[in-house]
Amino acid sequence: MTIIDGKETARQIRQEIAAEVEAMVAAGRRRPHLAAVLVGHDGGSETYVANKIKACEECGFKSSLRRFEADITEEQLLGVVRELNDDDDVDGFIVQLPLPAHISEEKVTEAIDPRKDVDGFHPQNVGRMTIGSPAFISATPQGIIELIRRYGVETRGKKAVVIGRSNIVGRPMSILLSQKGVDCTVTLCHSRTPDIAAVCREADIIVAAIGKPGFVTADMVKEGATVIDVGTTRVADTTAARGWRLRGDVDFATVSPKCAFITPVPGGVGPMTICSLMQNTLLAAKKAIYK
Ligand code: GUN
């Protein structure tokens, strides 16, 4: 059994990106610039954005943060998006989700110039990804593909089961796994799927992305399977300094002995997500997706 080390892989990728950025700068190009928009004071969002800014520093990127109170109007926020679209110094930007209830996330996402949509959430990027054209790809599924590749997990002709059909993870994951070059036969399970356990038992690769701690148990996993855990639920833990710890969607203790490869939580998929955002920002700066 191999434990996939997402933390170390992400560190290596950040180093690779930093080397490329220094070569760009030495050749007279400016540093890639990622901007982030943060609305309100949600604890999770604050942490995510702080980690994204830290990753920018490690990659040699310029970063900037635009903060707004939770009472910003939708029209004002759309104005911020338009400004960033028009700012030639900004290569890519993200609007951290969730947004307050009075603001349409759909409207804001669709207002982002697809050429700067390094989250890969704009319908144009989702559509291009779906038909296999160059696109900014949602960070978590892209990070998982990168882990699978770097660890040499065999995918061609294998059966993959994705649990969860979110727009950000499950659905794009199912599409990427079925694409030419990855070549899995994919089943996408969701809350209306009967007997998910039986479906999973057939799988060579399981990607669990439902946000239910410990959902995948040993009886659901075939001997020699690869299990990718996207879950990051905070569960109360009085022994932890912060009073909580992260728990994945997979019952690691019982599932891992059956696996060929498995990702831990924390330190598996999580660190790769921000890394994918950095890769997308570099692609935006190089105009590699939209010429
Ligand atoms: N909220 C949780 N994950 C993400 C993400 O990947 N991008 C943005 N913009 N918001 C998020």
mmCIF file of N, CA and C and ligand atoms in Angstrom, residues 37 45 48 52 94-98 119 121 138-140 168 273 277, ligand 1:
data_model
loop_
_atom_site.group_PDB
_atom_site.id
_atom_site.type_symbol
_atom_site.label_atom_id
_atom_site.label_comp_id
_atom_site.label_asym_id
_atom_site.label_seq_id
_atom_site.Cartn_x
_atom_site.Cartn_y
_atom_site.Cartn_z
ATOM 1 N N VAL A 37 -10.450 37.992 -4.590
ATOM 2 C CA VAL A 37 -11.504 38.843 -4.038
ATOM 3 C C VAL A 37 -12.142 38.073 -2.885
ATOM 4 N N SER A 45 -12.934 30.658 4.410
ATOM 5 C CA SER A 45 -12.493 31.444 3.238
ATOM 6 C C SER A 45 -11.236 32.244 3.554
ATOM 7 N N TYR A 48 -8.362 29.816 3.361
ATOM 8 C CA TYR A 48 -8.062 29.441 1.972
ATOM 9 C C TYR A 48 -7.323 30.557 1.253
ATOM 10 N N LYS A 52 -3.585 30.688 -0.351
ATOM 11 C CA LYS A 52 -3.348 30.959 -1.776
ATOM 12 C C LYS A 52 -2.288 32.044 -1.933
ATOM 13 N N ILE A 94 -9.542 35.132 -8.696
ATOM 14 C CA ILE A 94 -10.593 34.288 -8.149
ATOM 15 C C ILE A 94 -11.497 35.138 -7.252
ATOM 16 N N VAL A 95 -12.761 34.800 -7.238
ATOM 17 C CA VAL A 95 -13.680 35.369 -6.256
ATOM 18 C C VAL A 95 -13.970 34.229 -5.293
ATOM 19 N N GLN A 96 -13.485 34.359 -4.058
ATOM 20 C CA GLN A 96 -13.614 33.250 -3.111
ATOM 21 C C GLN A 96 -15.089 32.982 -2.797
ATOM 22 N N LEU A 97 -15.489 31.723 -2.868
ATOM 23 C CA LEU A 97 -16.857 31.304 -2.562
ATOM 24 C C LEU A 97 -16.859 30.649 -1.186
ATOM 25 N N PRO A 98 -17.934 30.627 -0.436
ATOM 26 C CA PRO A 98 -19.258 31.140 -0.813
ATOM 27 C C PRO A 98 -19.359 32.659 -0.688
ATOM 28 N N ASP A 119 -9.900 29.655 -11.655
ATOM 29 C CA ASP A 119 -10.654 28.629 -10.910
ATOM 30 C C ASP A 119 -11.276 27.606 -11.862
ATOM 31 N N PHE A 121 -14.213 27.875 -13.237
ATOM 32 C CA PHE A 121 -15.638 27.741 -12.905
ATOM 33 C C PHE A 121 -16.553 28.321 -13.986
ATOM 34 N N SER A 138 -10.958 23.080 -13.092
ATOM 35 C CA SER A 138 -11.232 23.206 -11.665
ATOM 36 C C SER A 138 -10.092 22.556 -10.849
ATOM 37 N N ALA A 139 -9.660 23.264 -9.816
ATOM 38 C CA ALA A 139 -8.392 22.949 -9.159
ATOM 39 C C ALA A 139 -8.346 21.562 -8.504
ATOM 40 N N THR A 140 -9.401 21.163 -7.818
ATOM 41 C CA THR A 140 -9.330 19.884 -7.091
ATOM 42 C C THR A 140 -9.251 18.693 -8.045
ATOM 43 N N ILE A 168 -17.897 21.606 -8.776
ATOM 44 C CA ILE A 168 -16.479 21.933 -8.581
ATOM 45 C C ILE A 168 -15.599 20.686 -8.565
ATOM 46 N N THR A 273 -4.810 21.208 -4.369
ATOM 47 C CA THR A 273 -5.828 22.096 -4.925
ATOM 48 C C THR A 273 -5.241 23.489 -5.176
ATOM 49 N N LEU A 277 -4.237 25.781 -8.758
ATOM 50 C CA LEU A 277 -4.541 27.196 -8.990
ATOM 51 C C LEU A 277 -3.278 27.937 -9.435
HETATM 52 N N1 GUN B 1 -14.426 28.013 -2.086
HETATM 53 C C1 GUN B 1 -14.059 26.739 -1.811
HETATM 54 N N2 GUN B 1 -13.218 26.276 -2.748
HETATM 55 C C2 GUN B 1 -13.044 27.275 -3.638
HETATM 56 C C3 GUN B 1 -12.257 27.408 -4.817
HETATM 57 O O1 GUN B 1 -11.574 26.493 -5.275
HETATM 58 N N3 GUN B 1 -12.327 28.612 -5.440
HETATM 59 C C4 GUN B 1 -13.102 29.627 -4.978
HETATM 60 N N4 GUN B 1 -13.120 30.762 -5.682
HETATM 61 N N5 GUN B 1 -13.831 29.542 -3.897
HETATM 62 C C5 GUN B 1 -13.786 28.371 -3.226
#
